[in-house]
PDB file of C-alpha atoms in Angstrom:
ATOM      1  CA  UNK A 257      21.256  -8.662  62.726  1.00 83.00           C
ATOM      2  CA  UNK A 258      23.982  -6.357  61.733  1.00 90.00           C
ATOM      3  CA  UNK A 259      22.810  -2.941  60.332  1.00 94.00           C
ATOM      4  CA  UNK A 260      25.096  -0.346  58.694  1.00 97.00           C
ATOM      5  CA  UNK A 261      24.853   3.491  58.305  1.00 97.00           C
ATOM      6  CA  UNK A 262      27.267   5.140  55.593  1.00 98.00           C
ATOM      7  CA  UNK A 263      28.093   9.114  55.282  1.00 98.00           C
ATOM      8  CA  UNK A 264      27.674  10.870  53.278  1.00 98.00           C
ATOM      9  CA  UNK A 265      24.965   9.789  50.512  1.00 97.00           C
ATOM     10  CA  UNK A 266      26.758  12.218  48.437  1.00 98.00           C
ATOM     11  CA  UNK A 267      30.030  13.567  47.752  1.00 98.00           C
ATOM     12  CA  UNK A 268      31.255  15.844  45.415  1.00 98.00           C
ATOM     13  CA  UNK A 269      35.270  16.985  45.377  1.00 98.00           C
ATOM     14  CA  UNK A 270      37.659  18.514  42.900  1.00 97.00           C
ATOM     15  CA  UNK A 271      40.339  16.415  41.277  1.00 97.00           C
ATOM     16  CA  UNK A 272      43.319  16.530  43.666  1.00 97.00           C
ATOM     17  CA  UNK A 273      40.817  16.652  46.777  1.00 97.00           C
ATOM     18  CA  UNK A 274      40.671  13.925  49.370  1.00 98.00           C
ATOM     19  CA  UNK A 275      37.576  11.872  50.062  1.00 98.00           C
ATOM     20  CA  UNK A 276      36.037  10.734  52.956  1.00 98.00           C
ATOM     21  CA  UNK A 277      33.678   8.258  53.499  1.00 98.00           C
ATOM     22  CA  UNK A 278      32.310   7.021  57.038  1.00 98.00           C
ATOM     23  CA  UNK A 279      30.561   4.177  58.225  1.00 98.00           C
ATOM     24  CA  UNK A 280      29.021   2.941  61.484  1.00 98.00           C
ATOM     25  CA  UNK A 281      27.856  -0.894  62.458  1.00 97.00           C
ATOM     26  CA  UNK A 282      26.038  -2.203  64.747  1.00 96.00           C
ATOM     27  CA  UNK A 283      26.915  -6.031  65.562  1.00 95.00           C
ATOM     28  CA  UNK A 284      30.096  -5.796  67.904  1.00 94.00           C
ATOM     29  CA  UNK A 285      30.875  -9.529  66.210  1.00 93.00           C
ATOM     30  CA  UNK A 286      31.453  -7.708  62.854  1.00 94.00           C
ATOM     31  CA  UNK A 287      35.593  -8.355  62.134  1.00 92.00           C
ATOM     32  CA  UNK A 288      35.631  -8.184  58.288  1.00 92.00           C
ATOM     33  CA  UNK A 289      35.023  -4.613  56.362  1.00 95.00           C
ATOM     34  CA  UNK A 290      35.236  -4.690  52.718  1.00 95.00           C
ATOM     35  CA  UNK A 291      34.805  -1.337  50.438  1.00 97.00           C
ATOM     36  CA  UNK A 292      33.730  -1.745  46.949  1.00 96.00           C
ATOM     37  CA  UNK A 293      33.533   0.598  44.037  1.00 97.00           C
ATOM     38  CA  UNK A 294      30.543   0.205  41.464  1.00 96.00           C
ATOM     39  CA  UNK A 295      30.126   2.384  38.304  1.00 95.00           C
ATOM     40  CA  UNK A 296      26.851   2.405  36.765  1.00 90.00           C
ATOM     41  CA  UNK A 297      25.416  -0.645  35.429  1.00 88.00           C
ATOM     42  CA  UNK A 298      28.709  -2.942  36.886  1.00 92.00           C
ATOM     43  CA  UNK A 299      29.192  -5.559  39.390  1.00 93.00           C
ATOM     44  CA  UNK A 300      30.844  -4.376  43.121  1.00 93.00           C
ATOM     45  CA  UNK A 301      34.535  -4.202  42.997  1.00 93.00           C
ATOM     46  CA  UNK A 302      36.885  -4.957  45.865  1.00 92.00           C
ATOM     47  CA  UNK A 303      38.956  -1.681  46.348  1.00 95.00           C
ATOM     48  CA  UNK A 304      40.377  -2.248  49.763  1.00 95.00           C
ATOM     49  CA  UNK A 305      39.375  -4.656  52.692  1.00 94.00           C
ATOM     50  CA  UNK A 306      39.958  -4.616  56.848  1.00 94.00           C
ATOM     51  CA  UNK A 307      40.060  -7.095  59.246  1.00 91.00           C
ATOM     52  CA  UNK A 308      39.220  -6.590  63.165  1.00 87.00           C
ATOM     53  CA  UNK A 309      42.591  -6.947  64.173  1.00 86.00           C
ATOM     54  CA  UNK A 310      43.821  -3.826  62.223  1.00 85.00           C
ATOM     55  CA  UNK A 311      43.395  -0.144  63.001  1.00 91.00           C
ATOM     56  CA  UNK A 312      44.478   0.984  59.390  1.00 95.00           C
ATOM     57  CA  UNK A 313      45.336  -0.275  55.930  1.00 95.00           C
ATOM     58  CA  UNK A 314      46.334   1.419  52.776  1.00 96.00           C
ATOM     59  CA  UNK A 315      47.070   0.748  49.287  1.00 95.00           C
ATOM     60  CA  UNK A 316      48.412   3.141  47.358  1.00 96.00           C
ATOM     61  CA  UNK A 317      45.401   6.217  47.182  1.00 97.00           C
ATOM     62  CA  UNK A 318      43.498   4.422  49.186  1.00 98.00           C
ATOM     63  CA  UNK A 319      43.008   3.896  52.872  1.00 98.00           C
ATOM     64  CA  UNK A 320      40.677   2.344  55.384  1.00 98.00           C
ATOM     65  CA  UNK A 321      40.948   3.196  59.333  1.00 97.00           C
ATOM     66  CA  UNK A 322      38.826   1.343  61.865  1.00 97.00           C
ATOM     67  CA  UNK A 323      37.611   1.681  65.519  1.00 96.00           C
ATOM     68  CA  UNK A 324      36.137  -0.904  67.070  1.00 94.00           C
ATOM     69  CA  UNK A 325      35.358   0.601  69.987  1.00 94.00           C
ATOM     70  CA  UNK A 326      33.188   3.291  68.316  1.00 95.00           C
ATOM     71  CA  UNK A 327      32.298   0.205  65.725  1.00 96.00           C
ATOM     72  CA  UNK A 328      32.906   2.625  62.618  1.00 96.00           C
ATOM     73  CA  UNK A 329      35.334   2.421  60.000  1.00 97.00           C
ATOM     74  CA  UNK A 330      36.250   5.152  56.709  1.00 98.00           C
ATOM     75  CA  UNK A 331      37.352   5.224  53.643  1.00 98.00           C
ATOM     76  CA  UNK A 332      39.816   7.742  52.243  1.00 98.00           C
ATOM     77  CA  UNK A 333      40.921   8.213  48.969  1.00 98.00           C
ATOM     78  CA  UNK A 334      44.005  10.881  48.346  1.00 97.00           C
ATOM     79  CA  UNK A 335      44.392  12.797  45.405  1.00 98.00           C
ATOM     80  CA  UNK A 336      40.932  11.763  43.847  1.00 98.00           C
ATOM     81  CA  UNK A 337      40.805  11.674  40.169  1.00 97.00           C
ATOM     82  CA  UNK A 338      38.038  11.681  37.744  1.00 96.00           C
ATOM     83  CA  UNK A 339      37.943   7.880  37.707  1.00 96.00           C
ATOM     84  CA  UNK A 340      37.442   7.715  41.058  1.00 97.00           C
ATOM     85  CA  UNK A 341      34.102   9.041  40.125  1.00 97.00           C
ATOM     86  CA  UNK A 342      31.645   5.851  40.954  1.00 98.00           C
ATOM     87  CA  UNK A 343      29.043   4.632  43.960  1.00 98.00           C
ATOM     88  CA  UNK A 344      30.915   3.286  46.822  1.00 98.00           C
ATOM     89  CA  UNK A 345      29.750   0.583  49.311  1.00 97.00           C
ATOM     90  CA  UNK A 346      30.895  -0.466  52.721  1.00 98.00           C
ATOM     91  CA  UNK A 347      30.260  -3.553  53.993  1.00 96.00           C
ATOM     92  CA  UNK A 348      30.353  -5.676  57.502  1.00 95.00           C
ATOM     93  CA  UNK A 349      30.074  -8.990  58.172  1.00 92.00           C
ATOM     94  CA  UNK A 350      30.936 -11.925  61.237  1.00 89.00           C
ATOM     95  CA  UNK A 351      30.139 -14.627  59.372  1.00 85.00           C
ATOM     96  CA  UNK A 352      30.137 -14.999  55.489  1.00 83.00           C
ATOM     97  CA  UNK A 353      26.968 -12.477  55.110  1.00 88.00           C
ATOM     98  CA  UNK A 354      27.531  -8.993  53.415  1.00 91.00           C
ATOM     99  CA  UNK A 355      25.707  -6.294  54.603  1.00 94.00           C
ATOM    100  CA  UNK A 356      25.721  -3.145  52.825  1.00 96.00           C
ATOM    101  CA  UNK A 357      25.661   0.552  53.661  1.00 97.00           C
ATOM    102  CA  UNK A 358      23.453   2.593  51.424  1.00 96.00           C
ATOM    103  CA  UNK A 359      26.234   3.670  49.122  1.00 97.00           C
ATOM    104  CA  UNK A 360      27.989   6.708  48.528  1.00 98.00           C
ATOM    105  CA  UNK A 361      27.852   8.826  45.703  1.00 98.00           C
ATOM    106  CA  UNK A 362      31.622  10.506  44.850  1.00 98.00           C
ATOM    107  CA  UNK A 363      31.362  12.935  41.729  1.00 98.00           C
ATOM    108  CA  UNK A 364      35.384  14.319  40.987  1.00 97.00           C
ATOM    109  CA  UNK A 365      34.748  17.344  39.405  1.00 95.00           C
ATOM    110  CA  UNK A 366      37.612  19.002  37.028  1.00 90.00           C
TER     111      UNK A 366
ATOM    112  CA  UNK B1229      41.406 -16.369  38.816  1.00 60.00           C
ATOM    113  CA  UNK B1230      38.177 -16.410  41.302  1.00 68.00           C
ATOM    114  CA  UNK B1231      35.728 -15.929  38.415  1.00 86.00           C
ATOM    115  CA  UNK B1232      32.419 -15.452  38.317  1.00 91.00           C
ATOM    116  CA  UNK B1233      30.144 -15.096  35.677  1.00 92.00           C
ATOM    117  CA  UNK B1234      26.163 -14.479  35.347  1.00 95.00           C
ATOM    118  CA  UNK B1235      23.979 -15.433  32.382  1.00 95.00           C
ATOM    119  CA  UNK B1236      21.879 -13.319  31.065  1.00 96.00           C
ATOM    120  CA  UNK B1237      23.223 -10.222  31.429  1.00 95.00           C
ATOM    121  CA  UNK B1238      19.854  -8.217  30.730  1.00 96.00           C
ATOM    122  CA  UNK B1239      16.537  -9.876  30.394  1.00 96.00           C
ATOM    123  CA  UNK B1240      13.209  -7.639  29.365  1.00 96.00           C
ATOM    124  CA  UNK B1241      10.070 -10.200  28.900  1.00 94.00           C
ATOM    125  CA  UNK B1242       6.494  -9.944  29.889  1.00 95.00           C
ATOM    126  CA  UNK B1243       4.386  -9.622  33.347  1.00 96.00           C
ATOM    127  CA  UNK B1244       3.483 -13.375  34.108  1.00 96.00           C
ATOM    128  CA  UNK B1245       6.930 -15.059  32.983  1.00 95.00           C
ATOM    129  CA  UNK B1246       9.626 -16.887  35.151  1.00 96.00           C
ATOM    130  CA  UNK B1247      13.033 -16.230  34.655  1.00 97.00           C
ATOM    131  CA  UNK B1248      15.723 -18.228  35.351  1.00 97.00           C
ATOM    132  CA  UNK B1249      19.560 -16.422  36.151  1.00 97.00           C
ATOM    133  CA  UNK B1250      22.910 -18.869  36.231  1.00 96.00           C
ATOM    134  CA  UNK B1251      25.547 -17.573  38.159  1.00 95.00           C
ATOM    135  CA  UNK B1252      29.222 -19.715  37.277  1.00 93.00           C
ATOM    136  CA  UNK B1253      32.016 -20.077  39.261  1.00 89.00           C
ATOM    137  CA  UNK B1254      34.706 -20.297  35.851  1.00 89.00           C
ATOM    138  CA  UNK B1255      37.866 -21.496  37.789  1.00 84.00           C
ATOM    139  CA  UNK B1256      37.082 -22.685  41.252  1.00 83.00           C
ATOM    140  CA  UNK B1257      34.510 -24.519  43.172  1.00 85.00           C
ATOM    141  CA  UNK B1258      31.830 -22.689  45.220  1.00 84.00           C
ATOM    142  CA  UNK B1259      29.702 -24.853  47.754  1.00 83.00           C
ATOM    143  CA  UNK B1260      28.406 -21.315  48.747  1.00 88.00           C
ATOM    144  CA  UNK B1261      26.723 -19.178  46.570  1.00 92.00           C
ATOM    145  CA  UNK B1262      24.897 -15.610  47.513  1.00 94.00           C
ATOM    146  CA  UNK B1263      22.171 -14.036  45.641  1.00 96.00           C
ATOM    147  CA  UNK B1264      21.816 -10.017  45.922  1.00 96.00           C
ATOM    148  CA  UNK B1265      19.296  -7.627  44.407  1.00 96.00           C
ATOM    149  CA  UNK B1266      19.770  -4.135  43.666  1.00 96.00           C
ATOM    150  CA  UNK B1267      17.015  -1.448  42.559  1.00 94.00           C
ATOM    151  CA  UNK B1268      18.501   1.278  41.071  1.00 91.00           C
ATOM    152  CA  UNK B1269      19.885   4.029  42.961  1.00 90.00           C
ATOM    153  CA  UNK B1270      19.818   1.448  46.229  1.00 94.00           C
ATOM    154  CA  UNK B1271      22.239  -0.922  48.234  1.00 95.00           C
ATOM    155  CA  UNK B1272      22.931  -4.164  47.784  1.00 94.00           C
ATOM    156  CA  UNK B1273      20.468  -6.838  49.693  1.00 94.00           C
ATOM    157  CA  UNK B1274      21.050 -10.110  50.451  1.00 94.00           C
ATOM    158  CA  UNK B1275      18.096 -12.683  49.283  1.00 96.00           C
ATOM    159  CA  UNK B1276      19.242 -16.021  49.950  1.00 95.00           C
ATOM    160  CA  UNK B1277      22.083 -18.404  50.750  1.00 93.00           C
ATOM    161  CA  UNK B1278      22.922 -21.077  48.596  1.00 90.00           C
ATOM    162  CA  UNK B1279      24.358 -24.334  49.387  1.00 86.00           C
ATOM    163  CA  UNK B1280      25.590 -27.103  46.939  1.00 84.00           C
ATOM    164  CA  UNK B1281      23.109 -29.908  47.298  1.00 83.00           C
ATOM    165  CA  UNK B1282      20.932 -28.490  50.173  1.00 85.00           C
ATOM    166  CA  UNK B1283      18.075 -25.840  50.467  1.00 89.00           C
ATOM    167  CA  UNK B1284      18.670 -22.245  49.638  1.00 92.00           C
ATOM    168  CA  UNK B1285      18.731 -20.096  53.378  1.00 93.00           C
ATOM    169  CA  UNK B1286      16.289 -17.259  52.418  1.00 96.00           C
ATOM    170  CA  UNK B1287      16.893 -13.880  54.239  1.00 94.00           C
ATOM    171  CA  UNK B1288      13.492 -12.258  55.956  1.00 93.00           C
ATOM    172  CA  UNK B1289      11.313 -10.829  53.439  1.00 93.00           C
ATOM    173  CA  UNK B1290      12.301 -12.932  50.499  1.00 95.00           C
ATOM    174  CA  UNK B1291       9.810 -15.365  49.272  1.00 94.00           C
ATOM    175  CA  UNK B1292      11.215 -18.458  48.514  1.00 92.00           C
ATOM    176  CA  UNK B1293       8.537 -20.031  46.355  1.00 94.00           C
ATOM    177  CA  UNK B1294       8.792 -16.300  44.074  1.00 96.00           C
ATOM    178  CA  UNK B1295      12.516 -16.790  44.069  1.00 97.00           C
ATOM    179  CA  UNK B1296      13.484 -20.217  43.577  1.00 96.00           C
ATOM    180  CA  UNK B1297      17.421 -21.105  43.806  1.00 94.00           C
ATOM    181  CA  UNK B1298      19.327 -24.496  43.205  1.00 91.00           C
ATOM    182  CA  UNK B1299      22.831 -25.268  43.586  1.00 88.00           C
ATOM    183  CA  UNK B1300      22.913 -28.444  41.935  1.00 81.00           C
ATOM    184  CA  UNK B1301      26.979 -28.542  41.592  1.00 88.00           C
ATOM    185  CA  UNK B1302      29.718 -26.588  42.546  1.00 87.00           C
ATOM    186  CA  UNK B1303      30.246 -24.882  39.812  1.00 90.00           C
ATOM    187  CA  UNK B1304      26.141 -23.944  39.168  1.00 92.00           C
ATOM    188  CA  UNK B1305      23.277 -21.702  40.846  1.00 93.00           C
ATOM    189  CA  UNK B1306      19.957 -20.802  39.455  1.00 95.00           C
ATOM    190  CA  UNK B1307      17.564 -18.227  40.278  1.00 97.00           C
ATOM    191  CA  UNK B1308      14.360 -18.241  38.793  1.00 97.00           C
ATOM    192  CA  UNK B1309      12.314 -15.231  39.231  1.00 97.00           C
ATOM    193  CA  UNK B1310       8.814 -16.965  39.002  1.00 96.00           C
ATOM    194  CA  UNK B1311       5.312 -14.818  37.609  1.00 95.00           C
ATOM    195  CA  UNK B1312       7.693 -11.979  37.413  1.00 95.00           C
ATOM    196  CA  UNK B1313       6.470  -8.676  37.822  1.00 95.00           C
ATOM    197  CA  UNK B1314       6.988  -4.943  37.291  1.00 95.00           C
ATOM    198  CA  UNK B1315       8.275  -4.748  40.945  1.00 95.00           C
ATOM    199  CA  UNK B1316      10.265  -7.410  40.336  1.00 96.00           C
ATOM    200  CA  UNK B1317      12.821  -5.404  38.021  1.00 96.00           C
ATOM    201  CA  UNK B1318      15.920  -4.536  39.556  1.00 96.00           C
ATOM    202  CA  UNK B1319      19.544  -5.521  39.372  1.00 96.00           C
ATOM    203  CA  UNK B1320      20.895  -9.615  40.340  1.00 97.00           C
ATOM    204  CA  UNK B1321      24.125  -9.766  41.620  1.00 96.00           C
ATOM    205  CA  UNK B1322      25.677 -13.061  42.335  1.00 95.00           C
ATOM    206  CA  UNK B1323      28.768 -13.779  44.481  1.00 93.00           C
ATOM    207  CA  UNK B1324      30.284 -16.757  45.280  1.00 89.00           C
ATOM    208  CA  UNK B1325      33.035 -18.721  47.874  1.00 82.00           C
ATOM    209  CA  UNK B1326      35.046 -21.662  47.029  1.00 73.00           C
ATOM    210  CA  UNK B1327      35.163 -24.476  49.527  1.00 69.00           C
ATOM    211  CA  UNK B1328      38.047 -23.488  51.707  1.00 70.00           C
ATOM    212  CA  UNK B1329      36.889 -20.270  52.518  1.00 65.00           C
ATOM    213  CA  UNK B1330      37.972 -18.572  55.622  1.00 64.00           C
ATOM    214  CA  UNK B1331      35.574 -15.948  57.624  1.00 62.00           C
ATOM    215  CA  UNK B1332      37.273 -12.531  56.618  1.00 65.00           C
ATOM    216  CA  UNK B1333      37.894 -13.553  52.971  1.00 72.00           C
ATOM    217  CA  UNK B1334      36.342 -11.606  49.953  1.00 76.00           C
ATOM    218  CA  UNK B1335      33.380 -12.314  47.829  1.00 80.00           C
ATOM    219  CA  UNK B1336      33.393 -12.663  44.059  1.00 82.00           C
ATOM    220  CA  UNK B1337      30.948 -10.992  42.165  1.00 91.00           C
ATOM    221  CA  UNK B1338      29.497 -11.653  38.770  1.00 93.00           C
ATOM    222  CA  UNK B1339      29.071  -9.280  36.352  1.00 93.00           C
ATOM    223  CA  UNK B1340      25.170  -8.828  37.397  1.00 95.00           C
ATOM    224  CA  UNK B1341      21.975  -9.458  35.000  1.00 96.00           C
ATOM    225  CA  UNK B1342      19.574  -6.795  34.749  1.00 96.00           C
ATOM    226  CA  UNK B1343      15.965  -7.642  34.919  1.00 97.00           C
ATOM    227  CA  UNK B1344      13.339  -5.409  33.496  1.00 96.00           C
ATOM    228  CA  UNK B1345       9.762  -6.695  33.476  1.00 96.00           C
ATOM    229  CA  UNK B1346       6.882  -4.907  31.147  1.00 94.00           C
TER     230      UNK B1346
END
């Protein structure tokens, strides 16, 4: 089955800082690569999503690139804010099955 | 739209007692339903599959006659947490996709019920 690795467990920047957020996977069938943000207590929430066929997507602060090749994909967030402060997942899938990376902890610090 | 919501939202009872968690699709039709837990601190795992009107697809690990899902409609699944124990607190996460669903399309999460068992 697929298995995914996410770096760094922790992260700690100042507000203004860029984030970055790595992730490898294993099953070379994997072609859909959803983030999601979760504060404490709260459900996953969508932030940005890829699909195999794209190298890089962004929305606004947010970005995702991905290599296939290497089978690893990032998350970067520009100009962090406090808010921005939460656990952040990535995910991989082939079929309709989610699975997680271990989560990374972003702290924005004033 | 793509709603999903998750009844209770935190549960505390006993050692020994089965709970039962709904998860809703509010505004769409889910013949597939996906049951997560979470201990604190920890990823996301997938338990089990759910299909309206067949047997639940349990991942490896899961016990199916601990955890016991139905997906009676399209709109419904249950997960009853039966002789819960201590170990068995963590954090249920629902998600659900509506009939139509394409490979490559997001999940919808509920809001989650916390389960804490004395």
């Amino acid at each position: 089955g697929e298995n995914v690795e996410q770096h760094p467990s922790t992260l700690s920047v100042q507000e203004g800082d860029s984030a970055v957020i790595k992730c490898t996977y294993s099953d070379s069938a994997s072609n859909y690569f959803p983030w999601y943000k979760q504060e404490l207590g709260k459900r996953p929430q969508l932030i940005i999503d890829i699909r195999s066929n794209v190298g890089e997507k962004k929305d606004q602060r947010i970005a995702v690139t991905l290599n296939k090749t290497a089978k690893h994909f990032s998350l970067h967030i520009t100009e962090t804010q406090p808010e921005d402060s939460a656990v952040y997942f990535c995910a991989a899938t082939a079929t309709f099955k989610l699975t997680f990376g271990t989560g990374t902890r972003l702290q924005v610090t004033l | 739209g793509a709603v999903v919501s998750q009844h209770p939202s935190w549960v505390i009872c006993k050692s020994g007692t089965s709970v039962k968690i709904e998860c809703r699709s509010l505004d769409f039709q889910a013949t597939t339903m996906f049951w997560y837990r979470q201990f604190p601190k920890q990823s996301l795992m997938l338990m089990a599959t759910s299909n309206e009107g067949s047997k639940a697809t349990y991942e490896q690990g899961v016990e199916k006659d601990k955890f016991l899902i139905n997906h009676a409609s399209l709109t419904l699944s249950t997960l009853t947490v039966t002789s819960a124990h201590p170990e068995d607190s963590s954090f249920y996460i629902c998600s659900a996709l509506p009939p139509q669903a394409r490979l490559n399309q997001p999940q919808h999460f509920g809001d989650g019920t916390r389960l804490s068992i004395l």
